[in-house]
mmCIF file with all atom_site columns, N, CA and C in Angstrom:
data_model
loop_
_atom_site.group_PDB
_atom_site.id
_atom_site.type_symbol
_atom_site.label_atom_id
_atom_site.label_alt_id
_atom_site.label_comp_id
_atom_site.label_asym_id
_atom_site.label_entity_id
_atom_site.label_seq_id
_atom_site.pdbx_PDB_ins_code
_atom_site.Cartn_x
_atom_site.Cartn_y
_atom_site.Cartn_z
_atom_site.occupancy
_atom_site.B_iso_or_equiv
_atom_site.pdbx_formal_charge
_atom_site.auth_seq_id
_atom_site.auth_comp_id
_atom_site.auth_asym_id
_atom_site.auth_atom_id
_atom_site.pdbx_PDB_model_num
ATOM 1   N N  . MET A 1 1  ? 0.335   -26.218 12.787 1.00 0.00 ? 1  MET A N  1
ATOM 2   C CA . MET A 1 1  ? -1.113  -26.243 12.967 1.00 0.00 ? 1  MET A CA 1
ATOM 3   C C  . MET A 1 1  ? -1.677  -27.622 12.674 1.00 0.00 ? 1  MET A C  1
ATOM 4   N N  . THR A 1 2  ? -1.019  -28.362 11.846 1.00 0.00 ? 2  THR A N  1
ATOM 5   C CA . THR A 1 2  ? -1.496  -29.716 11.563 1.00 0.00 ? 2  THR A CA 1
ATOM 6   C C  . THR A 1 2  ? -0.458  -30.699 11.918 1.00 0.00 ? 2  THR A C  1
ATOM 7   N N  . SER A 1 3  ? -0.881  -31.957 12.098 1.00 0.00 ? 3  SER A N  1
ATOM 8   C CA . SER A 1 3  ? 0.011   -33.014 12.288 1.00 0.00 ? 3  SER A CA 1
ATOM 9   C C  . SER A 1 3  ? 0.166   -33.773 11.015 1.00 0.00 ? 3  SER A C  1
ATOM 10  N N  . SER A 1 4  ? 0.999   -34.750 10.968 1.00 0.00 ? 4  SER A N  1
ATOM 11  C CA . SER A 1 4  ? 1.252   -35.431 9.650  1.00 0.00 ? 4  SER A CA 1
ATOM 12  C C  . SER A 1 4  ? 0.016   -36.288 9.291  1.00 0.00 ? 4  SER A C  1
ATOM 13  N N  . GLY A 1 5  ? -0.059  -36.558 8.014  1.00 0.00 ? 5  GLY A N  1
ATOM 14  C CA . GLY A 1 5  ? -1.135  -37.419 7.508  1.00 0.00 ? 5  GLY A CA 1
ATOM 15  C C  . GLY A 1 5  ? -2.475  -36.592 7.480  1.00 0.00 ? 5  GLY A C  1
ATOM 16  N N  . SER A 1 6  ? -3.538  -37.343 7.707  1.00 0.00 ? 6  SER A N  1
ATOM 17  C CA . SER A 1 6  ? -4.882  -36.728 7.659  1.00 0.00 ? 6  SER A CA 1
ATOM 18  C C  . SER A 1 6  ? -5.406  -36.373 9.058  1.00 0.00 ? 6  SER A C  1
ATOM 19  N N  . ASN A 1 7  ? -4.583  -36.589 10.050 1.00 0.00 ? 7  ASN A N  1
ATOM 20  C CA . ASN A 1 7  ? -5.026  -36.240 11.482 1.00 0.00 ? 7  ASN A CA 1
ATOM 21  C C  . ASN A 1 7  ? -4.704  -34.792 11.701 1.00 0.00 ? 7  ASN A C  1
ATOM 22  N N  . LEU A 1 8  ? -5.725  -34.004 11.963 1.00 0.00 ? 8  LEU A N  1
ATOM 23  C CA . LEU A 1 8  ? -5.548  -32.602 12.219 1.00 0.00 ? 8  LEU A CA 1
ATOM 24  C C  . LEU A 1 8  ? -5.648  -32.288 13.669 1.00 0.00 ? 8  LEU A C  1
ATOM 25  N N  . VAL A 1 9  ? -4.895  -31.261 14.115 1.00 0.00 ? 9  VAL A N  1
ATOM 26  C CA . VAL A 1 9  ? -5.035  -30.805 15.414 1.00 0.00 ? 9  VAL A CA 1
ATOM 27  C C  . VAL A 1 9  ? -6.225  -29.855 15.455 1.00 0.00 ? 9  VAL A C  1
ATOM 28  N N  . ARG A 1 10 ? -7.112  -30.008 16.423 1.00 0.00 ? 10 ARG A N  1
ATOM 29  C CA . ARG A 1 10 ? -8.289  -29.144 16.483 1.00 0.00 ? 10 ARG A CA 1
ATOM 30  C C  . ARG A 1 10 ? -7.857  -27.766 16.852 1.00 0.00 ? 10 ARG A C  1
ATOM 31  N N  . LEU A 1 11 ? -8.317  -26.748 16.087 1.00 0.00 ? 11 LEU A N  1
ATOM 32  C CA . LEU A 1 11 ? -7.840  -25.383 16.319 1.00 0.00 ? 11 LEU A CA 1
ATOM 33  C C  . LEU A 1 11 ? -8.911  -24.633 17.050 1.00 0.00 ? 11 LEU A C  1
ATOM 34  N N  . ASP A 1 12 ? -8.534  -23.736 17.974 1.00 0.00 ? 12 ASP A N  1
ATOM 35  C CA . ASP A 1 12 ? -9.411  -22.814 18.609 1.00 0.00 ? 12 ASP A CA 1
ATOM 36  C C  . ASP A 1 12 ? -9.388  -21.513 17.839 1.00 0.00 ? 12 ASP A C  1
ATOM 37  N N  . LEU A 1 13 ? -10.364 -21.257 16.942 1.00 0.00 ? 13 LEU A N  1
ATOM 38  C CA . LEU A 1 13 ? -10.344 -20.041 16.119 1.00 0.00 ? 13 LEU A CA 1
ATOM 39  C C  . LEU A 1 13 ? -10.262 -18.790 16.949 1.00 0.00 ? 13 LEU A C  1
ATOM 40  N N  . PHE A 1 14 ? -10.936 -18.777 18.070 1.00 0.00 ? 14 PHE A N  1
ATOM 41  C CA . PHE A 1 14 ? -10.965 -17.534 18.843 1.00 0.00 ? 14 PHE A CA 1
ATOM 42  C C  . PHE A 1 14 ? -9.644  -17.284 19.585 1.00 0.00 ? 14 PHE A C  1
ATOM 43  N N  . GLY A 1 15 ? -8.738  -18.270 19.647 1.00 0.00 ? 15 GLY A N  1
ATOM 44  C CA . GLY A 1 15 ? -7.478  -18.134 20.267 1.00 0.00 ? 15 GLY A CA 1
ATOM 45  C C  . GLY A 1 15 ? -6.337  -17.858 19.347 1.00 0.00 ? 15 GLY A C  1
ATOM 46  N N  . LEU A 1 16 ? -6.644  -17.797 18.012 1.00 0.00 ? 16 LEU A N  1
ATOM 47  C CA . LEU A 1 16 ? -5.598  -17.523 17.008 1.00 0.00 ? 16 LEU A CA 1
ATOM 48  C C  . LEU A 1 16 ? -5.620  -16.020 16.680 1.00 0.00 ? 16 LEU A C  1
ATOM 49  N N  . ALA A 1 17 ? -4.414  -15.518 16.220 1.00 0.00 ? 17 ALA A N  1
ATOM 50  C CA . ALA A 1 17 ? -4.303  -14.165 15.822 1.00 0.00 ? 17 ALA A CA 1
ATOM 51  C C  . ALA A 1 17 ? -5.199  -13.945 14.572 1.00 0.00 ? 17 ALA A C  1
ATOM 52  N N  . PRO A 1 18 ? -5.826  -12.803 14.492 1.00 0.00 ? 18 PRO A N  1
ATOM 53  C CA . PRO A 1 18 ? -6.809  -12.521 13.388 1.00 0.00 ? 18 PRO A CA 1
ATOM 54  C C  . PRO A 1 18 ? -6.204  -12.665 11.996 1.00 0.00 ? 18 PRO A C  1
ATOM 55  N N  . GLY A 1 19 ? -4.899  -12.433 11.837 1.00 0.00 ? 19 GLY A N  1
ATOM 56  C CA . GLY A 1 19 ? -4.296  -12.412 10.515 1.00 0.00 ? 19 GLY A CA 1
ATOM 57  C C  . GLY A 1 19 ? -3.829  -13.812 10.024 1.00 0.00 ? 19 GLY A C  1
ATOM 58  N N  . VAL A 1 20 ? -4.008  -14.807 10.848 1.00 0.00 ? 20 VAL A N  1
ATOM 59  C CA . VAL A 1 20 ? -3.571  -16.133 10.474 1.00 0.00 ? 20 VAL A CA 1
ATOM 60  C C  . VAL A 1 20 ? -4.409  -16.690 9.334  1.00 0.00 ? 20 VAL A C  1
ATOM 61  N N  . LEU A 1 21 ? -3.779  -17.303 8.314  1.00 0.00 ? 21 LEU A N  1
ATOM 62  C CA . LEU A 1 21 ? -4.504  -17.831 7.220  1.00 0.00 ? 21 LEU A CA 1
ATOM 63  C C  . LEU A 1 21 ? -4.592  -19.364 7.398  1.00 0.00 ? 21 LEU A C  1
ATOM 64  N N  . LEU A 1 22 ? -5.773  -19.890 7.249  1.00 0.00 ? 22 LEU A N  1
ATOM 65  C CA . LEU A 1 22 ? -6.053  -21.308 7.363  1.00 0.00 ? 22 LEU A CA 1
ATOM 66  C C  . LEU A 1 22 ? -6.370  -21.904 6.007  1.00 0.00 ? 22 LEU A C  1
ATOM 67  N N  . THR A 1 23 ? -5.992  -23.132 5.835  1.00 0.00 ? 23 THR A N  1
ATOM 68  C CA . THR A 1 23 ? -6.383  -23.887 4.666  1.00 0.00 ? 23 THR A CA 1
ATOM 69  C C  . THR A 1 23 ? -7.779  -24.345 4.855  1.00 0.00 ? 23 THR A C  1
ATOM 70  N N  . GLU A 1 24 ? -8.388  -24.819 3.764  1.00 0.00 ? 24 GLU A N  1
ATOM 71  C CA . GLU A 1 24 ? -9.723  -25.344 3.740  1.00 0.00 ? 24 GLU A CA 1
ATOM 72  C C  . GLU A 1 24 ? -9.837  -26.479 4.767  1.00 0.00 ? 24 GLU A C  1
ATOM 73  N N  . GLN A 1 25 ? -8.822  -27.376 4.706  1.00 0.00 ? 25 GLN A N  1
ATOM 74  C CA . GLN A 1 25 ? -8.824  -28.525 5.607  1.00 0.00 ? 25 GLN A CA 1
ATOM 75  C C  . GLN A 1 25 ? -8.713  -28.138 7.091  1.00 0.00 ? 25 GLN A C  1
ATOM 76  N N  . GLU A 1 26 ? -7.898  -27.140 7.374  1.00 0.00 ? 26 GLU A N  1
ATOM 77  C CA . GLU A 1 26 ? -7.730  -26.698 8.758  1.00 0.00 ? 26 GLU A CA 1
ATOM 78  C C  . GLU A 1 26 ? -9.066  -26.090 9.272  1.00 0.00 ? 26 GLU A C  1
ATOM 79  N N  . LEU A 1 27 ? -9.699  -25.232 8.430  1.00 0.00 ? 27 LEU A N  1
ATOM 80  C CA . LEU A 1 27 ? -10.940 -24.571 8.839  1.00 0.00 ? 27 LEU A CA 1
ATOM 81  C C  . LEU A 1 27 ? -12.058 -25.624 9.019  1.00 0.00 ? 27 LEU A C  1
ATOM 82  N N  . ALA A 1 28 ? -12.148 -26.543 8.090  1.00 0.00 ? 28 ALA A N  1
ATOM 83  C CA . ALA A 1 28 ? -13.182 -27.551 8.192  1.00 0.00 ? 28 ALA A CA 1
ATOM 84  C C  . ALA A 1 28 ? -12.989 -28.308 9.519  1.00 0.00 ? 28 ALA A C  1
ATOM 85  N N  . ALA A 1 29 ? -11.830 -28.632 9.921  1.00 0.00 ? 29 ALA A N  1
ATOM 86  C CA . ALA A 1 29 ? -11.576 -29.373 11.124 1.00 0.00 ? 29 ALA A CA 1
ATOM 87  C C  . ALA A 1 29 ? -11.851 -28.525 12.349 1.00 0.00 ? 29 ALA A C  1
ATOM 88  N N  . ALA A 1 30 ? -11.534 -27.252 12.331 1.00 0.00 ? 30 ALA A N  1
ATOM 89  C CA . ALA A 1 30 ? -11.758 -26.284 13.419 1.00 0.00 ? 30 ALA A CA 1
ATOM 90  C C  . ALA A 1 30 ? -13.269 -26.136 13.587 1.00 0.00 ? 30 ALA A C  1
ATOM 91  N N  . MET A 1 31 ? -13.989 -26.036 12.514 1.00 0.00 ? 31 MET A N  1
ATOM 92  C CA . MET A 1 31 ? -15.465 -25.781 12.585 1.00 0.00 ? 31 MET A CA 1
ATOM 93  C C  . MET A 1 31 ? -16.282 -27.057 12.683 1.00 0.00 ? 31 MET A C  1
ATOM 94  N N  . ASN A 1 32 ? -15.656 -28.199 12.570 1.00 0.00 ? 32 ASN A N  1
ATOM 95  C CA . ASN A 1 32 ? -16.346 -29.494 12.616 1.00 0.00 ? 32 ASN A CA 1
ATOM 96  C C  . ASN A 1 32 ? -17.343 -29.627 11.427 1.00 0.00 ? 32 ASN A C  1
ATOM 97  N N  . TYR A 1 33 ? -16.932 -29.133 10.266 1.00 0.00 ? 33 TYR A N  1
ATOM 98  C CA . TYR A 1 33 ? -17.717 -29.264 9.032  1.00 0.00 ? 33 TYR A CA 1
ATOM 99  C C  . TYR A 1 33 ? -16.833 -29.971 8.048  1.00 0.00 ? 33 TYR A C  1
ATOM 100 N N  . SER A 1 34 ? -17.439 -30.545 7.018  1.00 0.00 ? 34 SER A N  1
ATOM 101 C CA . SER A 1 34 ? -16.634 -31.203 5.967  1.00 0.00 ? 34 SER A CA 1
ATOM 102 C C  . SER A 1 34 ? -16.052 -30.094 4.987  1.00 0.00 ? 34 SER A C  1
ATOM 103 N N  . ARG A 1 35 ? -15.025 -30.530 4.266  1.00 0.00 ? 35 ARG A N  1
ATOM 104 C CA . ARG A 1 35 ? -14.422 -29.672 3.241  1.00 0.00 ? 35 ARG A CA 1
ATOM 105 C C  . ARG A 1 35 ? -15.520 -29.431 2.155  1.00 0.00 ? 35 ARG A C  1
ATOM 106 N N  . LYS A 1 36 ? -16.314 -30.385 1.841  1.00 0.00 ? 36 LYS A N  1
ATOM 107 C CA . LYS A 1 36 ? -17.391 -30.240 0.888  1.00 0.00 ? 36 LYS A CA 1
ATOM 108 C C  . LYS A 1 36 ? -18.370 -29.141 1.295  1.00 0.00 ? 36 LYS A C  1
ATOM 109 N N  . THR A 1 37 ? -18.668 -29.033 2.585  1.00 0.00 ? 37 THR A N  1
ATOM 110 C CA . THR A 1 37 ? -19.544 -27.983 3.033  1.00 0.00 ? 37 THR A CA 1
ATOM 111 C C  . THR A 1 37 ? -18.901 -26.568 2.790  1.00 0.00 ? 37 THR A C  1
ATOM 112 N N  . LEU A 1 38 ? -17.648 -26.443 3.112  1.00 0.00 ? 38 LEU A N  1
ATOM 113 C CA . LEU A 1 38 ? -16.964 -25.140 2.833  1.00 0.00 ? 38 LEU A CA 1
ATOM 114 C C  . LEU A 1 38 ? -16.940 -24.898 1.392  1.00 0.00 ? 38 LEU A C  1
ATOM 115 N N  . GLN A 1 39 ? -16.729 -25.874 0.498  1.00 0.00 ? 39 GLN A N  1
ATOM 116 C CA . GLN A 1 39 ? -16.757 -25.668 -0.941 1.00 0.00 ? 39 GLN A CA 1
ATOM 117 C C  . GLN A 1 39 ? -18.118 -25.237 -1.414 1.00 0.00 ? 39 GLN A C  1
ATOM 118 N N  . TYR A 1 40 ? -19.138 -25.881 -0.924 1.00 0.00 ? 40 TYR A N  1
ATOM 119 C CA . TYR A 1 40 ? -20.518 -25.529 -1.285 1.00 0.00 ? 40 TYR A CA 1
ATOM 120 C C  . TYR A 1 40 ? -20.805 -24.073 -0.841 1.00 0.00 ? 40 TYR A C  1
ATOM 121 N N  . TRP A 1 41 ? -20.403 -23.689 0.374  1.00 0.00 ? 41 TRP A N  1
ATOM 122 C CA . TRP A 1 41 ? -20.641 -22.311 0.858  1.00 0.00 ? 41 TRP A CA 1
ATOM 123 C C  . TRP A 1 41 ? -19.956 -21.311 -0.056 1.00 0.00 ? 41 TRP A C  1
ATOM 124 N N  . ARG A 1 42 ? -18.677 -21.648 -0.401 1.00 0.00 ? 42 ARG A N  1
ATOM 125 C CA . ARG A 1 42 ? -17.950 -20.707 -1.345 1.00 0.00 ? 42 ARG A CA 1
ATOM 126 C C  . ARG A 1 42 ? -18.685 -20.532 -2.660 1.00 0.00 ? 42 ARG A C  1
ATOM 127 N N  . GLN A 1 43 ? -19.168 -21.583 -3.206 1.00 0.00 ? 43 GLN A N  1
ATOM 128 C CA . GLN A 1 43 ? -19.830 -21.548 -4.522 1.00 0.00 ? 43 GLN A CA 1
ATOM 129 C C  . GLN A 1 43 ? -21.186 -20.850 -4.413 1.00 0.00 ? 43 GLN A C  1
ATOM 130 N N  . SER A 1 44 ? -21.789 -20.918 -3.306 1.00 0.00 ? 44 SER A N  1
ATOM 131 C CA . SER A 1 44 ? -23.113 -20.309 -3.209 1.00 0.00 ? 44 SER A CA 1
ATOM 132 C C  . SER A 1 44 ? -23.087 -18.975 -2.477 1.00 0.00 ? 44 SER A C  1
ATOM 133 N N  . GLY A 1 45 ? -21.834 -18.525 -2.068 1.00 0.00 ? 45 GLY A N  1
ATOM 134 C CA . GLY A 1 45 ? -21.742 -17.239 -1.435 1.00 0.00 ? 45 GLY A CA 1
ATOM 135 C C  . GLY A 1 45 ? -22.282 -17.191 0.030  1.00 0.00 ? 45 GLY A C  1
ATOM 136 N N  . GLN A 1 46 ? -22.351 -18.308 0.664  1.00 0.00 ? 46 GLN A N  1
ATOM 137 C CA . GLN A 1 46 ? -22.914 -18.359 1.990  1.00 0.00 ? 46 GLN A CA 1
ATOM 138 C C  . GLN A 1 46 ? -21.927 -18.426 3.158  1.00 0.00 ? 46 GLN A C  1
ATOM 139 N N  . GLY A 1 47 ? -20.716 -18.837 2.862  1.00 0.00 ? 47 GLY A N  1
ATOM 140 C CA . GLY A 1 47 ? -19.767 -19.126 3.882  1.00 0.00 ? 47 GLY A CA 1
ATOM 141 C C  . GLY A 1 47 ? -18.926 -17.883 4.308  1.00 0.00 ? 47 GLY A C  1
ATOM 142 N N  . PRO A 1 48 ? -17.928 -18.211 5.129  1.00 0.00 ? 48 PRO A N  1
ATOM 143 C CA . PRO A 1 48 ? -17.038 -17.146 5.575  1.00 0.00 ? 48 PRO A CA 1
ATOM 144 C C  . PRO A 1 48 ? -16.227 -16.626 4.405  1.00 0.00 ? 48 PRO A C  1
ATOM 145 N N  . PRO A 1 49 ? -15.780 -15.365 4.548  1.00 0.00 ? 49 PRO A N  1
ATOM 146 C CA . PRO A 1 49 ? -14.938 -14.723 3.437  1.00 0.00 ? 49 PRO A CA 1
ATOM 147 C C  . PRO A 1 49 ? -13.647 -15.601 3.268  1.00 0.00 ? 49 PRO A C  1
ATOM 148 N N  . PHE A 1 50 ? -13.189 -15.661 2.009  1.00 0.00 ? 50 PHE A N  1
ATOM 149 C CA . PHE A 1 50 ? -12.021 -16.388 1.731  1.00 0.00 ? 50 PHE A CA 1
ATOM 150 C C  . PHE A 1 50 ? -11.170 -15.590 0.778  1.00 0.00 ? 50 PHE A C  1
ATOM 151 N N  . ILE A 1 51 ? -9.947  -15.994 0.617  1.00 0.00 ? 51 ILE A N  1
ATOM 152 C CA . ILE A 1 51 ? -9.075  -15.370 -0.398 1.00 0.00 ? 51 ILE A CA 1
ATOM 153 C C  . ILE A 1 51 ? -8.420  -16.467 -1.193 1.00 0.00 ? 51 ILE A C  1
ATOM 154 N N  . ARG A 1 52 ? -8.029  -16.137 -2.382 1.00 0.00 ? 52 ARG A N  1
ATOM 155 C CA . ARG A 1 52 ? -7.354  -17.086 -3.270 1.00 0.00 ? 52 ARG A CA 1
ATOM 156 C C  . ARG A 1 52 ? -5.907  -16.654 -3.370 1.00 0.00 ? 52 ARG A C  1
ATOM 157 N N  . LEU A 1 53 ? -5.040  -17.559 -3.211 1.00 0.00 ? 53 LEU A N  1
ATOM 158 C CA . LEU A 1 53 ? -3.589  -17.403 -3.484 1.00 0.00 ? 53 LEU A CA 1
ATOM 159 C C  . LEU A 1 53 ? -3.259  -18.306 -4.616 1.00 0.00 ? 53 LEU A C  1
ATOM 160 N N  . GLY A 1 54 ? -3.364  -17.761 -5.846 1.00 0.00 ? 54 GLY A N  1
ATOM 161 C CA . GLY A 1 54 ? -3.191  -18.645 -6.999 1.00 0.00 ? 54 GLY A CA 1
ATOM 162 C C  . GLY A 1 54 ? -4.460  -19.476 -7.064 1.00 0.00 ? 54 GLY A C  1
ATOM 163 N N  . ARG A 1 55 ? -4.270  -20.798 -7.080 1.00 0.00 ? 55 ARG A N  1
ATOM 164 C CA . ARG A 1 55 ? -5.389  -21.775 -7.068 1.00 0.00 ? 55 ARG A CA 1
ATOM 165 C C  . ARG A 1 55 ? -5.794  -22.204 -5.599 1.00 0.00 ? 55 ARG A C  1
ATOM 166 N N  . GLN A 1 56 ? -5.006  -21.757 -4.646 1.00 0.00 ? 56 GLN A N  1
ATOM 167 C CA . GLN A 1 56 ? -5.271  -22.154 -3.248 1.00 0.00 ? 56 GLN A CA 1
ATOM 168 C C  . GLN A 1 56 ? -6.242  -21.223 -2.572 1.00 0.00 ? 56 GLN A C  1
ATOM 169 N N  . VAL A 1 57 ? -7.107  -21.816 -1.719 1.00 0.00 ? 57 VAL A N  1
ATOM 170 C CA . VAL A 1 57 ? -8.058  -21.016 -0.959 1.00 0.00 ? 57 VAL A CA 1
ATOM 171 C C  . VAL A 1 57 ? -7.546  -20.956 0.442  1.00 0.00 ? 57 VAL A C  1
ATOM 172 N N  . ARG A 1 58 ? -7.697  -19.765 1.018  1.00 0.00 ? 58 ARG A N  1
ATOM 173 C CA . ARG A 1 58 ? -7.336  -19.562 2.418  1.00 0.00 ? 58 ARG A CA 1
ATOM 174 C C  . ARG A 1 58 ? -8.339  -18.736 3.112  1.00 0.00 ? 58 ARG A C  1
ATOM 175 N N  . TYR A 1 59 ? -8.456  -18.934 4.412  1.00 0.00 ? 59 TYR A N  1
ATOM 176 C CA . TYR A 1 59 ? -9.398  -18.213 5.237  1.00 0.00 ? 59 TYR A CA 1
ATOM 177 C C  . TYR A 1 59 ? -8.635  -17.416 6.293  1.00 0.00 ? 59 TYR A C  1
ATOM 178 N N  . ARG A 1 60 ? -8.876  -16.152 6.433  1.00 0.00 ? 60 ARG A N  1
ATOM 179 C CA . ARG A 1 60 ? -8.283  -15.325 7.421  1.00 0.00 ? 60 ARG A CA 1
ATOM 180 C C  . ARG A 1 60 ? -9.084  -15.504 8.763  1.00 0.00 ? 60 ARG A C  1
ATOM 181 N N  . VAL A 1 61 ? -8.402  -15.858 9.791  1.00 0.00 ? 61 VAL A N  1
ATOM 182 C CA . VAL A 1 61 ? -9.100  -16.207 11.072 1.00 0.00 ? 61 VAL A CA 1
ATOM 183 C C  . VAL A 1 61 ? -9.974  -15.037 11.542 1.00 0.00 ? 61 VAL A C  1
ATOM 184 N N  . GLY A 1 62 ? -9.555  -13.836 11.465 1.00 0.00 ? 62 GLY A N  1
ATOM 185 C CA . GLY A 1 62 ? -10.403 -12.694 11.900 1.00 0.00 ? 62 GLY A CA 1
ATOM 186 C C  . GLY A 1 62 ? -11.656 -12.593 11.148 1.00 0.00 ? 62 GLY A C  1
ATOM 187 N N  . GLU A 1 63 ? -11.665 -12.820 9.859  1.00 0.00 ? 63 GLU A N  1
ATOM 188 C CA . GLU A 1 63 ? -12.866 -12.743 9.050  1.00 0.00 ? 63 GLU A CA 1
ATOM 189 C C  . GLU A 1 63 ? -13.774 -13.911 9.362  1.00 0.00 ? 63 GLU A C  1
ATOM 190 N N  . VAL A 1 64 ? -13.227 -15.099 9.603  1.00 0.00 ? 64 VAL A N  1
ATOM 191 C CA . VAL A 1 64 ? -14.032 -16.267 9.966  1.00 0.00 ? 64 VAL A CA 1
ATOM 192 C C  . VAL A 1 64 ? -14.750 -16.011 11.319 1.00 0.00 ? 64 VAL A C  1
ATOM 193 N N  . VAL A 1 65 ? -14.023 -15.475 12.229 1.00 0.00 ? 65 VAL A N  1
ATOM 194 C CA . VAL A 1 65 ? -14.598 -15.218 13.595 1.00 0.00 ? 65 VAL A CA 1
ATOM 195 C C  . VAL A 1 65 ? -15.777 -14.212 13.465 1.00 0.00 ? 65 VAL A C  1
ATOM 196 N N  . LYS A 1 66 ? -15.499 -13.164 12.703 1.00 0.00 ? 66 LYS A N  1
ATOM 197 C CA . LYS A 1 66 ? -16.649 -12.153 12.478 1.00 0.00 ? 66 LYS A CA 1
ATOM 198 C C  . LYS A 1 66 ? -17.816 -12.860 11.875 1.00 0.00 ? 66 LYS A C  1
ATOM 199 N N  . TRP A 1 67 ? -17.566 -13.723 10.814 1.00 0.00 ? 67 TRP A N  1
ATOM 200 C CA . TRP A 1 67 ? -18.693 -14.362 10.141 1.00 0.00 ? 67 TRP A CA 1
ATOM 201 C C  . TRP A 1 67 ? -19.395 -15.268 11.145 1.00 0.00 ? 67 TRP A C  1
ATOM 202 N N  . LEU A 1 68 ? -18.679 -16.036 11.987 1.00 0.00 ? 68 LEU A N  1
ATOM 203 C CA . LEU A 1 68 ? -19.326 -16.855 12.937 1.00 0.00 ? 68 LEU A CA 1
ATOM 204 C C  . LEU A 1 68 ? -20.160 -16.093 13.918 1.00 0.00 ? 68 LEU A C  1
ATOM 205 N N  . GLU A 1 69 ? -19.660 -14.939 14.365 1.00 0.00 ? 69 GLU A N  1
ATOM 206 C CA . GLU A 1 69 ? -20.385 -14.139 15.348 1.00 0.00 ? 69 GLU A CA 1
ATOM 207 C C  . GLU A 1 69 ? -21.728 -13.573 14.749 1.00 0.00 ? 69 GLU A C  1
ATOM 208 N N  . HIS A 1 70 ? -21.805 -13.502 13.420 1.00 0.00 ? 70 HIS A N  1
ATOM 209 C CA . HIS A 1 70 ? -23.017 -12.968 12.770 1.00 0.00 ? 70 HIS A CA 1
ATOM 210 C C  . HIS A 1 70 ? -23.782 -13.885 11.917 1.00 0.00 ? 70 HIS A C  1
ATOM 211 N N  . SER A 1 71 ? -23.547 -15.223 12.146 1.00 0.00 ? 71 SER A N  1
ATOM 212 C CA . SER A 1 71 ? -24.256 -16.173 11.339 1.00 0.00 ? 71 SER A CA 1
ATOM 213 C C  . SER A 1 71 ? -24.838 -17.237 12.210 1.00 0.00 ? 71 SER A C  1
ATOM 214 N N  . ASP A 1 72 ? -25.633 -18.137 11.579 1.00 0.00 ? 72 ASP A N  1
ATOM 215 C CA . ASP A 1 72 ? -26.226 -19.215 12.320 1.00 0.00 ? 72 ASP A CA 1
ATOM 216 C C  . ASP A 1 72 ? -25.420 -20.553 12.301 1.00 0.00 ? 72 ASP A C  1
ATOM 217 N N  . ALA A 1 73 ? -24.173 -20.478 11.750 1.00 0.00 ? 73 ALA A N  1
ATOM 218 C CA . ALA A 1 73 ? -23.363 -21.640 11.588 1.00 0.00 ? 73 ALA A CA 1
ATOM 219 C C  . ALA A 1 73 ? -22.871 -22.165 12.992 1.00 0.00 ? 73 ALA A C  1
#
């Protein structure tokens, strides 16, 4: 899903399987938002649903797509 370094491949969220888990960096690139925006949304309860795997944050594609369809983002 990503290339080496800080260059990310742009993801088509609507073309991915709903169960795919994305990192914060992958989702930020796919949505064209900064990682700081996603972090702010998590802290304020405004963003797409997320899960924690230990200390890592992941976003399930299906939940993000549902959130996008029902939000103003």
